[in-house]
C-alpha atoms as a PDB file:
ATOM      1  CA  MET A   1     -10.804  -9.515  28.065  1.00  0.00           C
ATOM      2  CA  ALA A   2     -13.836  -8.181  26.629  1.00  0.00           C
ATOM      3  CA  ALA A   3     -13.773  -7.271  22.830  1.00  0.00           C
ATOM      4  CA  THR A   4     -14.454  -3.628  23.591  1.00  0.00           C
ATOM      5  CA  ALA A   5     -11.575  -3.472  26.071  1.00  0.00           C
ATOM      6  CA  LEU A   6      -9.382  -4.927  23.746  1.00  0.00           C
ATOM      7  CA  SER A   7     -10.433  -2.393  21.122  1.00  0.00           C
ATOM      8  CA  VAL A   8      -9.371   0.445  23.332  1.00  0.00           C
ATOM      9  CA  LEU A   9      -5.970  -1.163  23.799  1.00  0.00           C
ATOM     10  CA  ALA A  10      -5.756  -2.038  20.311  1.00  0.00           C
ATOM     11  CA  ALA A  11      -6.344   1.535  19.284  1.00  0.00           C
ATOM     12  CA  GLY A  12      -3.402   2.982  21.423  1.00  0.00           C
ATOM     13  CA  GLY A  13      -4.355   1.817  25.079  1.00  0.00           C
ATOM     14  CA  LEU A  14      -5.689   4.566  27.290  1.00  0.00           C
ATOM     15  CA  ALA A  15      -4.046   7.397  25.204  1.00  0.00           C
ATOM     16  CA  GLN A  16      -6.175  10.216  23.917  1.00  0.00           C
ATOM     17  CA  ALA A  17      -6.832  10.836  20.019  1.00  0.00           C
ATOM     18  CA  GLN A  18      -4.084  13.195  18.667  1.00  0.00           C
ATOM     19  CA  LYS A  19      -4.696  16.306  16.713  1.00  0.00           C
ATOM     20  CA  VAL A  20      -4.327  15.811  13.122  1.00  0.00           C
ATOM     21  CA  ASP A  21      -3.084  18.766  10.824  1.00  0.00           C
ATOM     22  CA  LEU A  22      -3.070  18.655   6.956  1.00  0.00           C
ATOM     23  CA  VAL A  23      -1.168  21.421   5.355  1.00  0.00           C
ATOM     24  CA  ASN A  24      -1.183  21.823   1.517  1.00  0.00           C
ATOM     25  CA  ASN A  25       2.172  22.477   0.023  1.00  0.00           C
ATOM     26  CA  GLU A  26       1.350  23.251  -3.456  1.00  0.00           C
ATOM     27  CA  LYS A  27       5.045  24.341  -4.433  1.00  0.00           C
ATOM     28  CA  GLU A  28       6.260  20.948  -3.506  1.00  0.00           C
ATOM     29  CA  LYS A  29       3.105  19.065  -4.835  1.00  0.00           C
ATOM     30  CA  LYS A  30       2.165  17.611  -1.461  1.00  0.00           C
ATOM     31  CA  VAL A  31      -0.053  17.586   1.215  1.00  0.00           C
ATOM     32  CA  GLU A  32       1.866  17.200   4.577  1.00  0.00           C
ATOM     33  CA  VAL A  33       0.134  15.303   7.365  1.00  0.00           C
ATOM     34  CA  LYS A  34       1.128  15.967  10.867  1.00  0.00           C
ATOM     35  CA  ILE A  35       0.033  14.211  13.958  1.00  0.00           C
ATOM     36  CA  ASP A  36       0.415  15.445  17.404  1.00  0.00           C
ATOM     37  CA  GLY A  37       2.806  18.243  15.749  1.00  0.00           C
ATOM     38  CA  LYS A  38       5.069  15.916  14.295  1.00  0.00           C
ATOM     39  CA  ALA A  39       5.630  14.759  10.584  1.00  0.00           C
ATOM     40  CA  PHE A  40       3.723  11.384   9.528  1.00  0.00           C
ATOM     41  CA  THR A  41       3.515  11.203   5.742  1.00  0.00           C
ATOM     42  CA  SER A  42       2.645  13.396   2.822  1.00  0.00           C
ATOM     43  CA  TYR A  43       0.236  12.969  -0.089  1.00  0.00           C
ATOM     44  CA  PHE A  44       2.542  13.303  -2.980  1.00  0.00           C
ATOM     45  CA  TYR A  45       1.683  13.921  -6.454  1.00  0.00           C
ATOM     46  CA  PRO A  46       4.796  15.265  -8.278  1.00  0.00           C
ATOM     47  CA  GLY A  47       3.366  14.443 -11.759  1.00  0.00           C
ATOM     48  CA  GLU A  48       4.150  11.588 -14.133  1.00  0.00           C
ATOM     49  CA  ASP A  49       7.614  13.035 -15.353  1.00  0.00           C
ATOM     50  CA  LYS A  50       8.841  11.824 -11.746  1.00  0.00           C
ATOM     51  CA  LEU A  51       6.135   9.132 -10.492  1.00  0.00           C
ATOM     52  CA  LYS A  52       3.426   7.481 -12.414  1.00  0.00           C
ATOM     53  CA  LYS A  53       0.838   7.649  -9.837  1.00  0.00           C
ATOM     54  CA  ALA A  54       0.327   9.698  -6.299  1.00  0.00           C
ATOM     55  CA  VAL A  55       1.660   8.149  -3.214  1.00  0.00           C
ATOM     56  CA  LEU A  56       1.836   8.548   0.235  1.00  0.00           C
ATOM     57  CA  TYR A  57       5.644   9.254   1.080  1.00  0.00           C
ATOM     58  CA  PRO A  58       7.670   9.119   3.128  1.00  0.00           C
ATOM     59  CA  VAL A  59       6.000   7.399   6.402  1.00  0.00           C
ATOM     60  CA  GLN A  60       7.147   7.712   9.975  1.00  0.00           C
ATOM     61  CA  THR A  61       6.445   5.894  13.025  1.00  0.00           C
ATOM     62  CA  ALA A  62       5.197   8.207  16.060  1.00  0.00           C
ATOM     63  CA  LYS A  63       8.839   8.442  17.300  1.00  0.00           C
ATOM     64  CA  GLY A  64       9.965   9.759  13.804  1.00  0.00           C
ATOM     65  CA  THR A  65      11.660   6.658  12.484  1.00  0.00           C
ATOM     66  CA  LEU A  66      11.325   6.276   8.641  1.00  0.00           C
ATOM     67  CA  ILE A  67       9.600   2.818   7.593  1.00  0.00           C
ATOM     68  CA  THR A  68       9.353   3.322   3.762  1.00  0.00           C
ATOM     69  CA  ARG A  69      12.342   2.638   1.619  1.00  0.00           C
ATOM     70  CA  GLY A  70      14.027   5.997   0.413  1.00  0.00           C
ATOM     71  CA  TRP A  71      15.283   4.735  -2.995  1.00  0.00           C
ATOM     72  CA  PRO A  72      14.805   5.910  -5.678  1.00  0.00           C
ATOM     73  CA  LEU A  73      13.699   9.358  -4.454  1.00  0.00           C
ATOM     74  CA  ASP A  74      15.807   9.890  -1.168  1.00  0.00           C
ATOM     75  CA  PRO A  75      18.684   6.919  -1.329  1.00  0.00           C
ATOM     76  CA  ARG A  76      19.856   5.613   2.038  1.00  0.00           C
ATOM     77  CA  PRO A  77      22.934   3.770   2.573  1.00  0.00           C
ATOM     78  CA  GLY A  78      22.420  -0.232   2.433  1.00  0.00           C
ATOM     79  CA  GLU A  79      18.902  -0.012   0.344  1.00  0.00           C
ATOM     80  CA  ARG A  80      18.130  -2.422  -2.418  1.00  0.00           C
ATOM     81  CA  VAL A  81      17.789  -0.705  -5.675  1.00  0.00           C
ATOM     82  CA  ASP A  82      15.258  -3.134  -7.176  1.00  0.00           C
ATOM     83  CA  HIS A  83      11.674  -2.263  -8.662  1.00  0.00           C
ATOM     84  CA  PRO A  84      11.865   1.632  -8.810  1.00  0.00           C
ATOM     85  CA  HIS A  85       7.881   1.787  -9.100  1.00  0.00           C
ATOM     86  CA  HIS A  86       7.955   0.900  -5.389  1.00  0.00           C
ATOM     87  CA  VAL A  87       7.520   4.080  -3.694  1.00  0.00           C
ATOM     88  CA  GLY A  88       5.802   4.645  -0.362  1.00  0.00           C
ATOM     89  CA  ILE A  89       2.160   3.696  -0.110  1.00  0.00           C
ATOM     90  CA  TRP A  90       0.373   3.122  -3.348  1.00  0.00           C
ATOM     91  CA  LEU A  91      -2.773   1.601  -5.048  1.00  0.00           C
ATOM     92  CA  ASN A  92      -2.624   0.176  -8.842  1.00  0.00           C
ATOM     93  CA  TYR A  93      -2.883  -2.793 -10.627  1.00  0.00           C
ATOM     94  CA  GLU A  94      -0.684  -4.681 -13.374  1.00  0.00           C
ATOM     95  CA  ASP A  95      -3.397  -5.180 -15.918  1.00  0.00           C
ATOM     96  CA  VAL A  96      -6.296  -2.931 -16.730  1.00  0.00           C
ATOM     97  CA  ASN A  97      -7.648  -3.576 -20.291  1.00  0.00           C
ATOM     98  CA  GLY A  98      -4.109  -4.873 -21.093  1.00  0.00           C
ATOM     99  CA  ASN A  99      -2.214  -1.721 -19.507  1.00  0.00           C
ATOM    100  CA  ASP A 100       0.264  -2.186 -16.575  1.00  0.00           C
ATOM    101  CA  TYR A 101      -0.339   0.578 -14.064  1.00  0.00           C
ATOM    102  CA  TRP A 102       1.801  -1.448 -11.368  1.00  0.00           C
ATOM    103  CA  ASN A 103       5.421  -1.585 -13.100  1.00  0.00           C
ATOM    104  CA  ASN A 104       5.125   1.850 -14.776  1.00  0.00           C
ATOM    105  CA  SER A 105       8.367   3.830 -14.380  1.00  0.00           C
ATOM    106  CA  ASP A 106      10.892   5.813 -16.343  1.00  0.00           C
ATOM    107  CA  ALA A 107      13.374   2.650 -15.919  1.00  0.00           C
ATOM    108  CA  VAL A 108      11.037   0.518 -18.325  1.00  0.00           C
ATOM    109  CA  ASP A 109      11.017   0.549 -22.075  1.00  0.00           C
ATOM    110  CA  HIS A 110       7.467   2.083 -22.812  1.00  0.00           C
ATOM    111  CA  ALA A 111       8.055   0.456 -26.399  1.00  0.00           C
ATOM    112  CA  LYS A 112       8.083  -3.218 -25.236  1.00  0.00           C
ATOM    113  CA  ARG A 113       4.686  -2.988 -23.182  1.00  0.00           C
ATOM    114  CA  ALA A 114       1.555  -0.896 -22.604  1.00  0.00           C
ATOM    115  CA  TYR A 115       1.693   1.068 -19.427  1.00  0.00           C
ATOM    116  CA  GLY A 116      -0.937   2.848 -18.002  1.00  0.00           C
ATOM    117  CA  THR A 117      -0.635   6.202 -15.859  1.00  0.00           C
ATOM    118  CA  ILE A 118      -2.481   7.442 -12.734  1.00  0.00           C
ATOM    119  CA  ILE A 119      -2.616  11.207 -13.080  1.00  0.00           C
ATOM    120  CA  HIS A 120      -3.567  13.384  -9.986  1.00  0.00           C
ATOM    121  CA  THR A 121      -6.336  15.567 -11.010  1.00  0.00           C
ATOM    122  CA  GLY A 122      -7.318  17.417  -7.731  1.00  0.00           C
ATOM    123  CA  ILE A 123      -7.641  17.917  -4.021  1.00  0.00           C
ATOM    124  CA  LYS A 124     -11.463  17.664  -3.574  1.00  0.00           C
ATOM    125  CA  SER A 125     -11.346  18.420   0.172  1.00  0.00           C
ATOM    126  CA  MET A 126      -8.918  18.673   3.083  1.00  0.00           C
ATOM    127  CA  LYS A 127      -9.935  18.744   6.721  1.00  0.00           C
ATOM    128  CA  SER A 128      -7.645  18.785   9.766  1.00  0.00           C
ATOM    129  CA  GLY A 129      -9.184  17.712  13.081  1.00  0.00           C
ATOM    130  CA  LYS A 130      -8.591  17.149  16.777  1.00  0.00           C
ATOM    131  CA  ASP A 131      -8.931  13.400  16.312  1.00  0.00           C
ATOM    132  CA  LYS A 132      -8.379  12.743  12.680  1.00  0.00           C
ATOM    133  CA  GLY A 133      -7.552  14.278   9.291  1.00  0.00           C
ATOM    134  CA  GLU A 134      -9.702  13.581   6.077  1.00  0.00           C
ATOM    135  CA  LEU A 135      -8.056  14.144   2.459  1.00  0.00           C
ATOM    136  CA  THR A 136     -10.308  13.506  -0.733  1.00  0.00           C
ATOM    137  CA  VAL A 137      -8.189  13.400  -3.982  1.00  0.00           C
ATOM    138  CA  THR A 138      -9.153  12.569  -7.489  1.00  0.00           C
ATOM    139  CA  ALA A 139      -7.067  10.888 -10.235  1.00  0.00           C
ATOM    140  CA  ASP A 140      -7.395   9.696 -13.894  1.00  0.00           C
ATOM    141  CA  TRP A 141      -6.294   6.018 -15.233  1.00  0.00           C
ATOM    142  CA  LYS A 142      -5.001   6.659 -18.574  1.00  0.00           C
ATOM    143  CA  ASP A 143      -3.749   4.024 -20.898  1.00  0.00           C
ATOM    144  CA  LYS A 144      -0.752   4.086 -23.029  1.00  0.00           C
ATOM    145  CA  ASN A 145      -2.195   6.369 -25.622  1.00  0.00           C
ATOM    146  CA  GLY A 146      -3.721   8.715 -23.027  1.00  0.00           C
ATOM    147  CA  VAL A 147      -7.159   7.275 -23.205  1.00  0.00           C
ATOM    148  CA  LEU A 148      -9.194   7.675 -19.975  1.00  0.00           C
ATOM    149  CA  THR A 149     -10.165   4.193 -18.493  1.00  0.00           C
ATOM    150  CA  LEU A 150     -11.014   4.832 -15.015  1.00  0.00           C
ATOM    151  CA  GLN A 151     -11.804   7.845 -12.773  1.00  0.00           C
ATOM    152  CA  GLU A 152     -10.659   7.634  -9.173  1.00  0.00           C
ATOM    153  CA  SER A 153     -11.851   9.188  -5.893  1.00  0.00           C
ATOM    154  CA  THR A 154      -9.740   8.241  -2.929  1.00  0.00           C
ATOM    155  CA  THR A 155     -10.537   9.401   0.635  1.00  0.00           C
ATOM    156  CA  TYR A 156      -7.773   9.105   3.245  1.00  0.00           C
ATOM    157  CA  HIS A 157      -8.459   9.266   7.009  1.00  0.00           C
ATOM    158  CA  PHE A 158      -5.266   9.724   9.280  1.00  0.00           C
ATOM    159  CA  SER A 159      -5.359   9.359  13.085  1.00  0.00           C
ATOM    160  CA  GLY A 160      -3.138   8.594  15.859  1.00  0.00           C
ATOM    161  CA  LYS A 161      -3.231   7.454  19.557  1.00  0.00           C
ATOM    162  CA  GLY A 162      -0.197   6.845  21.665  1.00  0.00           C
ATOM    163  CA  ASP A 163       2.408   5.199  19.715  1.00  0.00           C
ATOM    164  CA  GLN A 164       0.103   4.182  16.993  1.00  0.00           C
ATOM    165  CA  ARG A 165      -0.617   5.781  13.463  1.00  0.00           C
ATOM    166  CA  ILE A 166      -3.533   4.747  11.296  1.00  0.00           C
ATOM    167  CA  ILE A 167      -4.271   5.069   7.463  1.00  0.00           C
ATOM    168  CA  ASP A 168      -7.676   4.353   6.296  1.00  0.00           C
ATOM    169  CA  ARG A 169      -7.853   4.416   2.509  1.00  0.00           C
ATOM    170  CA  SER A 170     -11.078   4.195   0.305  1.00  0.00           C
ATOM    171  CA  THR A 171     -10.640   4.240  -3.190  1.00  0.00           C
ATOM    172  CA  THR A 172     -13.678   4.012  -5.754  1.00  0.00           C
ATOM    173  CA  LEU A 173     -12.825   3.348  -9.269  1.00  0.00           C
ATOM    174  CA  THR A 174     -15.646   4.111 -11.972  1.00  0.00           C
ATOM    175  CA  ALA A 175     -15.398   2.664 -15.553  1.00  0.00           C
ATOM    176  CA  VAL A 176     -15.597   5.190 -18.273  1.00  0.00           C
ATOM    177  CA  LEU A 177     -15.074   2.714 -21.317  1.00  0.00           C
ATOM    178  CA  ASP A 178     -17.606   0.317 -22.191  1.00  0.00           C
ATOM    179  CA  GLU A 179     -15.953  -2.410 -20.395  1.00  0.00           C
ATOM    180  CA  VAL A 180     -12.842  -2.263 -18.076  1.00  0.00           C
ATOM    181  CA  ALA A 181     -11.223  -5.705 -17.437  1.00  0.00           C
ATOM    182  CA  MET A 182      -8.942  -6.482 -14.594  1.00  0.00           C
ATOM    183  CA  PRO A 183      -7.934 -10.135 -14.811  1.00  0.00           C
ATOM    184  CA  ASP A 184      -6.240 -12.072 -12.205  1.00  0.00           C
ATOM    185  CA  ILE A 185      -2.548 -11.201 -12.183  1.00  0.00           C
ATOM    186  CA  LYS A 186       0.007 -11.102  -9.610  1.00  0.00           C
ATOM    187  CA  ASP A 187       0.914  -7.476  -9.019  1.00  0.00           C
ATOM    188  CA  GLY A 188      -1.434  -5.586  -7.158  1.00  0.00           C
ATOM    189  CA  MET A 189      -3.072  -3.893  -5.472  1.00  0.00           C
ATOM    190  CA  PHE A 190      -2.756  -1.758  -1.877  1.00  0.00           C
ATOM    191  CA  ALA A 191       0.920  -1.880  -0.963  1.00  0.00           C
ATOM    192  CA  ILE A 192       4.114  -0.483   0.777  1.00  0.00           C
ATOM    193  CA  ARG A 193       7.723  -0.760   0.176  1.00  0.00           C
ATOM    194  CA  VAL A 194       9.296  -0.909   3.704  1.00  0.00           C
ATOM    195  CA  ALA A 195      12.668   0.115   4.908  1.00  0.00           C
ATOM    196  CA  ARG A 196      15.526  -2.243   4.645  1.00  0.00           C
ATOM    197  CA  GLU A 197      15.552  -2.962   8.317  1.00  0.00           C
ATOM    198  CA  LEU A 198      11.848  -4.396   8.014  1.00  0.00           C
ATOM    199  CA  GLU A 199      12.852  -6.883   5.431  1.00  0.00           C
ATOM    200  CA  LEU A 200      13.089 -10.544   6.075  1.00  0.00           C
ATOM    201  CA  PRO A 201      16.540 -11.811   6.193  1.00  0.00           C
ATOM    202  CA  SER A 202      17.626 -13.512   2.777  1.00  0.00           C
ATOM    203  CA  ASN A 203      19.886 -16.248   2.226  1.00  0.00           C
ATOM    204  CA  LYS A 204      19.600 -16.651  -1.434  1.00  0.00           C
ATOM    205  CA  PRO A 205      19.466 -14.511  -4.585  1.00  0.00           C
ATOM    206  CA  GLU A 206      16.161 -14.132  -6.180  1.00  0.00           C
ATOM    207  CA  ILE A 207      14.749 -13.284  -9.583  1.00  0.00           C
ATOM    208  CA  PHE A 208      11.352 -12.035  -9.985  1.00  0.00           C
ATOM    209  CA  THR A 209       9.567 -12.055 -13.327  1.00  0.00           C
ATOM    210  CA  ASP A 210       6.917  -9.918 -14.442  1.00  0.00           C
ATOM    211  CA  ALA A 211       3.881 -11.094 -16.977  1.00  0.00           C
ATOM    212  CA  SER A 212       6.186  -9.849 -19.894  1.00  0.00           C
ATOM    213  CA  GLY A 213       8.861 -11.938 -18.754  1.00  0.00           C
ATOM    214  CA  ILE A 214      10.921  -8.940 -17.778  1.00  0.00           C
ATOM    215  CA  ALA A 215      13.331 -10.399 -14.717  1.00  0.00           C
ATOM    216  CA  THR A 216      14.477  -8.213 -11.769  1.00  0.00           C
ATOM    217  CA  LYS A 217      17.447  -9.726  -9.752  1.00  0.00           C
ATOM    218  CA  VAL A 218      17.282  -9.261  -6.413  1.00  0.00           C
ATOM    219  CA  PRO A 219      20.718 -10.316  -4.876  1.00  0.00           C
ATOM    220  CA  VAL A 220      21.605 -11.756  -1.418  1.00  0.00           C
ATOM    221  CA  MET A 221      22.643  -8.811   1.028  1.00  0.00           C
ATOM    222  CA  ASN A 222      24.149  -8.345   4.271  1.00  0.00           C
ATOM    223  CA  ASN A 223      21.621  -9.377   6.826  1.00  0.00           C
ATOM    224  CA  GLU A 224      22.852  -7.401   9.801  1.00  0.00           C
ATOM    225  CA  GLY A 225      20.134  -5.359  11.369  1.00  0.00           C
ATOM    226  CA  ILE A 226      17.491  -7.018   9.249  1.00  0.00           C
ATOM    227  CA  THR A 227      14.554  -8.135  11.564  1.00  0.00           C
ATOM    228  CA  GLY A 228      11.432  -8.339   9.584  1.00  0.00           C
ATOM    229  CA  ASN A 229       8.772 -11.032   9.937  1.00  0.00           C
ATOM    230  CA  TYR A 230       5.362 -11.582   8.437  1.00  0.00           C
ATOM    231  CA  ARG A 231       2.408 -13.056  10.342  1.00  0.00           C
ATOM    232  CA  ASN A 232      -1.228 -13.287   8.869  1.00  0.00           C
ATOM    233  CA  SER A 233      -4.552 -13.748  10.852  1.00  0.00           C
ATOM    234  CA  ASN A 234      -4.334 -17.442  10.318  1.00  0.00           C
ATOM    235  CA  GLY A 235      -1.059 -17.816  12.040  1.00  0.00           C
ATOM    236  CA  VAL A 236       0.931 -18.332   8.965  1.00  0.00           C
ATOM    237  CA  GLU A 237       4.335 -16.726   9.253  1.00  0.00           C
ATOM    238  CA  GLY A 238       7.285 -15.575   7.016  1.00  0.00           C
ATOM    239  CA  GLU A 239       7.301 -15.524   3.222  1.00  0.00           C
ATOM    240  CA  ALA A 240       4.722 -18.447   3.341  1.00  0.00           C
ATOM    241  CA  VAL A 241       2.026 -15.446   3.778  1.00  0.00           C
ATOM    242  CA  TRP A 242       2.499 -14.850  -0.007  1.00  0.00           C
ATOM    243  CA  GLY A 243      -0.454 -16.493  -2.114  1.00  0.00           C
ATOM    244  CA  LYS A 244      -2.662 -17.129   1.228  1.00  0.00           C
ATOM    245  CA  ARG A 245      -5.819 -15.635   1.968  1.00  0.00           C
ATOM    246  CA  ALA A 246      -6.130 -13.561   5.422  1.00  0.00           C
ATOM    247  CA  VAL A 247      -8.150 -10.803   7.041  1.00  0.00           C
ATOM    248  CA  TRP A 248      -4.928  -9.044   7.616  1.00  0.00           C
ATOM    249  CA  CYS A 249      -1.255  -9.410   7.523  1.00  0.00           C
ATOM    250  CA  ASN A 250       1.250  -7.913  10.240  1.00  0.00           C
ATOM    251  CA  LEU A 251       4.972  -7.273   9.423  1.00  0.00           C
ATOM    252  CA  THR A 252       7.019  -6.937  12.662  1.00  0.00           C
ATOM    253  CA  GLY A 253      10.745  -5.781  13.080  1.00  0.00           C
ATOM    254  CA  LYS A 254      13.098  -3.421  14.832  1.00  0.00           C
ATOM    255  CA  ILE A 255      14.874  -0.334  13.673  1.00  0.00           C
ATOM    256  CA  LYS A 256      17.702   0.591  15.947  1.00  0.00           C
ATOM    257  CA  ASP A 257      15.828   0.225  19.279  1.00  0.00           C
ATOM    258  CA  GLU A 258      12.293   0.674  18.258  1.00  0.00           C
ATOM    259  CA  ASN A 259      10.135  -2.491  17.715  1.00  0.00           C
ATOM    260  CA  ILE A 260       7.844  -1.811  15.032  1.00  0.00           C
ATOM    261  CA  SER A 261       4.518  -3.159  13.674  1.00  0.00           C
ATOM    262  CA  VAL A 262       3.098  -2.496  10.104  1.00  0.00           C
ATOM    263  CA  ALA A 263      -0.259  -4.190  10.033  1.00  0.00           C
ATOM    264  CA  MET A 264      -2.533  -4.086   6.653  1.00  0.00           C
ATOM    265  CA  ILE A 265      -6.180  -5.040   7.153  1.00  0.00           C
ATOM    266  CA  ASP A 266      -8.647  -5.821   4.418  1.00  0.00           C
ATOM    267  CA  HIS A 267     -12.365  -4.946   4.564  1.00  0.00           C
ATOM    268  CA  PRO A 268     -15.291  -7.264   4.353  1.00  0.00           C
ATOM    269  CA  LYS A 269     -17.070  -5.122   1.748  1.00  0.00           C
ATOM    270  CA  ASN A 270     -14.067  -5.441  -0.699  1.00  0.00           C
ATOM    271  CA  VAL A 271     -14.170  -7.835  -3.866  1.00  0.00           C
ATOM    272  CA  GLY A 272     -12.392 -10.932  -3.160  1.00  0.00           C
ATOM    273  CA  TYR A 273     -12.673 -10.717   0.897  1.00  0.00           C
ATOM    274  CA  PRO A 274     -10.518 -12.007   2.467  1.00  0.00           C
ATOM    275  CA  ALA A 275      -7.829 -11.103  -0.153  1.00  0.00           C
ATOM    276  CA  TYR A 276      -4.824 -13.146  -1.051  1.00  0.00           C
ATOM    277  CA  TRP A 277      -1.345 -11.396   0.189  1.00  0.00           C
ATOM    278  CA  HIS A 278       1.380 -10.382  -2.222  1.00  0.00           C
ATOM    279  CA  ALA A 279       3.960 -10.070   0.592  1.00  0.00           C
ATOM    280  CA  ARG A 280       7.797 -10.471  -0.220  1.00  0.00           C
ATOM    281  CA  GLY A 281      10.560 -10.946   2.105  1.00  0.00           C
ATOM    282  CA  TYR A 282      12.663  -8.169   0.208  1.00  0.00           C
ATOM    283  CA  GLY A 283      10.361  -5.100   1.512  1.00  0.00           C
ATOM    284  CA  LEU A 284       7.142  -5.425  -0.914  1.00  0.00           C
ATOM    285  CA  PHE A 285       4.068  -5.655   1.423  1.00  0.00           C
ATOM    286  CA  ALA A 286       0.910  -5.896  -0.730  1.00  0.00           C
ATOM    287  CA  VAL A 287      -2.601  -7.221  -0.587  1.00  0.00           C
ATOM    288  CA  ASN A 288      -4.145  -8.171  -4.129  1.00  0.00           C
ATOM    289  CA  PRO A 289      -8.094  -8.941  -4.183  1.00  0.00           C
ATOM    290  CA  LEU A 290      -8.210  -9.437  -7.946  1.00  0.00           C
ATOM    291  CA  GLY A 291      -5.291 -11.608  -8.402  1.00  0.00           C
ATOM    292  CA  MET A 292      -6.727 -14.998  -7.487  1.00  0.00           C
ATOM    293  CA  LYS A 293      -5.612 -17.253 -10.167  1.00  0.00           C
ATOM    294  CA  ALA A 294      -2.069 -15.937  -9.938  1.00  0.00           C
ATOM    295  CA  LEU A 295      -2.016 -16.191  -6.124  1.00  0.00           C
ATOM    296  CA  SER A 296      -4.113 -19.465  -5.758  1.00  0.00           C
ATOM    297  CA  ASP A 297      -1.812 -21.235  -8.327  1.00  0.00           C
ATOM    298  CA  GLY A 298      -4.810 -21.662 -10.510  1.00  0.00           C
ATOM    299  CA  LYS A 299      -7.263 -22.901  -7.749  1.00  0.00           C
ATOM    300  CA  GLU A 300      -9.402 -19.883  -8.075  1.00  0.00           C
ATOM    301  CA  THR A 301     -10.536 -17.292 -10.868  1.00  0.00           C
ATOM    302  CA  LEU A 302     -12.157 -14.013 -10.566  1.00  0.00           C
ATOM    303  CA  ASN A 303     -11.625 -12.022 -13.834  1.00  0.00           C
ATOM    304  CA  PHE A 304     -13.020  -8.935 -12.428  1.00  0.00           C
ATOM    305  CA  LYS A 305     -14.779  -6.374 -14.970  1.00  0.00           C
ATOM    306  CA  LEU A 306     -16.733  -3.147 -14.649  1.00  0.00           C
ATOM    307  CA  LYS A 307     -19.217  -1.917 -17.390  1.00  0.00           C
ATOM    308  CA  LYS A 308     -19.422   1.865 -18.237  1.00  0.00           C
ATOM    309  CA  GLY A 309     -20.432   3.701 -15.178  1.00  0.00           C
ATOM    310  CA  GLU A 310     -20.185   0.908 -12.868  1.00  0.00           C
ATOM    311  CA  SER A 311     -17.699   1.536  -9.584  1.00  0.00           C
ATOM    312  CA  THR A 312     -16.270  -0.651  -7.284  1.00  0.00           C
ATOM    313  CA  THR A 313     -14.355   0.653  -3.929  1.00  0.00           C
ATOM    314  CA  PHE A 314     -11.311  -0.979  -2.186  1.00  0.00           C
ATOM    315  CA  ARG A 315     -11.016  -0.048   1.411  1.00  0.00           C
ATOM    316  CA  TYR A 316      -7.813  -0.760   3.564  1.00  0.00           C
ATOM    317  CA  ARG A 317      -6.559   0.212   6.988  1.00  0.00           C
ATOM    318  CA  LEU A 318      -2.805   0.541   7.743  1.00  0.00           C
ATOM    319  CA  VAL A 319      -1.588   0.660  11.339  1.00  0.00           C
ATOM    320  CA  ILE A 320       1.997   1.685  12.215  1.00  0.00           C
ATOM    321  CA  ALA A 321       2.851   0.915  15.778  1.00  0.00           C
ATOM    322  CA  SER A 322       6.207   1.525  17.944  1.00  0.00           C
ATOM    323  CA  GLU A 323       5.464  -1.976  19.316  1.00  0.00           C
ATOM    324  CA  HIS A 324       5.064  -5.443  18.258  1.00  0.00           C
ATOM    325  CA  LEU A 325       1.242  -5.952  17.978  1.00  0.00           C
ATOM    326  CA  LYS A 326      -0.253  -9.212  19.358  1.00  0.00           C
ATOM    327  CA  ASP A 327      -2.902 -11.231  17.169  1.00  0.00           C
ATOM    328  CA  GLU A 328      -5.588 -10.242  19.778  1.00  0.00           C
ATOM    329  CA  ALA A 329      -5.101  -6.470  19.244  1.00  0.00           C
ATOM    330  CA  ILE A 330      -5.141  -6.530  15.330  1.00  0.00           C
ATOM    331  CA  ASN A 331      -8.230  -8.549  15.488  1.00  0.00           C
ATOM    332  CA  ALA A 332      -9.893  -5.980  17.571  1.00  0.00           C
ATOM    333  CA  ILE A 333      -8.707  -3.085  15.300  1.00  0.00           C
ATOM    334  CA  ALA A 334      -9.808  -5.248  12.197  1.00  0.00           C
ATOM    335  CA  ALA A 335     -13.242  -5.901  14.022  1.00  0.00           C
ATOM    336  CA  ASP A 336     -13.616  -2.055  14.433  1.00  0.00           C
ATOM    337  CA  TYR A 337     -12.655  -1.554  11.077  1.00  0.00           C
ATOM    338  CA  ALA A 338     -15.246  -3.735   9.583  1.00  0.00           C
ATOM    339  CA  LYS A 339     -17.978  -1.646  11.220  1.00  0.00           C
ATOM    340  CA  THR A 340     -16.956   1.263   8.912  1.00  0.00           C
ATOM    341  CA  LYS A 341     -18.427   2.030   5.637  1.00  0.00           C
END
């Protein structure tokens, strides 16, 4: 089949693009995103007393099924209760001038490590549309002492066709200090924490340790209804996708009677393309373009830095489908995405 025909199929078949409405709910500190009149997600910025960054939360399929974990904001029965900083969809990094933006939450001891906070500073623009919605927001990355380190400008594009939903995120980070160092480290950068049903079945307990030696125990749990599996653009499957480079990675599973794909796609203009993947069986699904040394077992090193006034942009596409997307379909979506700025 021709690539153009595949692209049409990959974008939701012959279905028409659906209307996207953005609603600013200032009281609840969120911008609600509705596609075809149905709730999809919200840009949620409750403030640092509740979350240490803004997130997209919750996230639903076109059929209304929640694909993001509810805990700690809205706990659901049977969920894991590890990693309280894993909420919805987010973008941050574990080491920015020695401050950890990834692991920050009210559950950590702030006296033992320097933690940074990403503070929502405004909604720059918000546009609903017959075939897409666009939201541009700004944020300040501040270190443990409140010193401004990076300024962020992020634009989201939301769209839907048929039983597919697409989020394009473009985040530009600009250095404010003389030098901003983002050395190679494991925890980053664009990520989603998925619902329990989309985790990979586990047969042993795990202990995950961060850069400060702080351990989080992830116990063996009941695998009934746990259906997730990863597959990347090179055909690697399961937990073996962790620490591998790939253009995209696809998480498939089933919630009740609905087949679901969550496909994350890298962009060729990003630093480190194609990036390494930090995708875990317990429901953390992340792409990390900067953590080369940690994710390649020391075979590669990047040690990314920005000088004052310099910027870099990270671009990612997330496709949420009420079907199990095939490699060919995701390749077509990725090819279309690569043409975007």
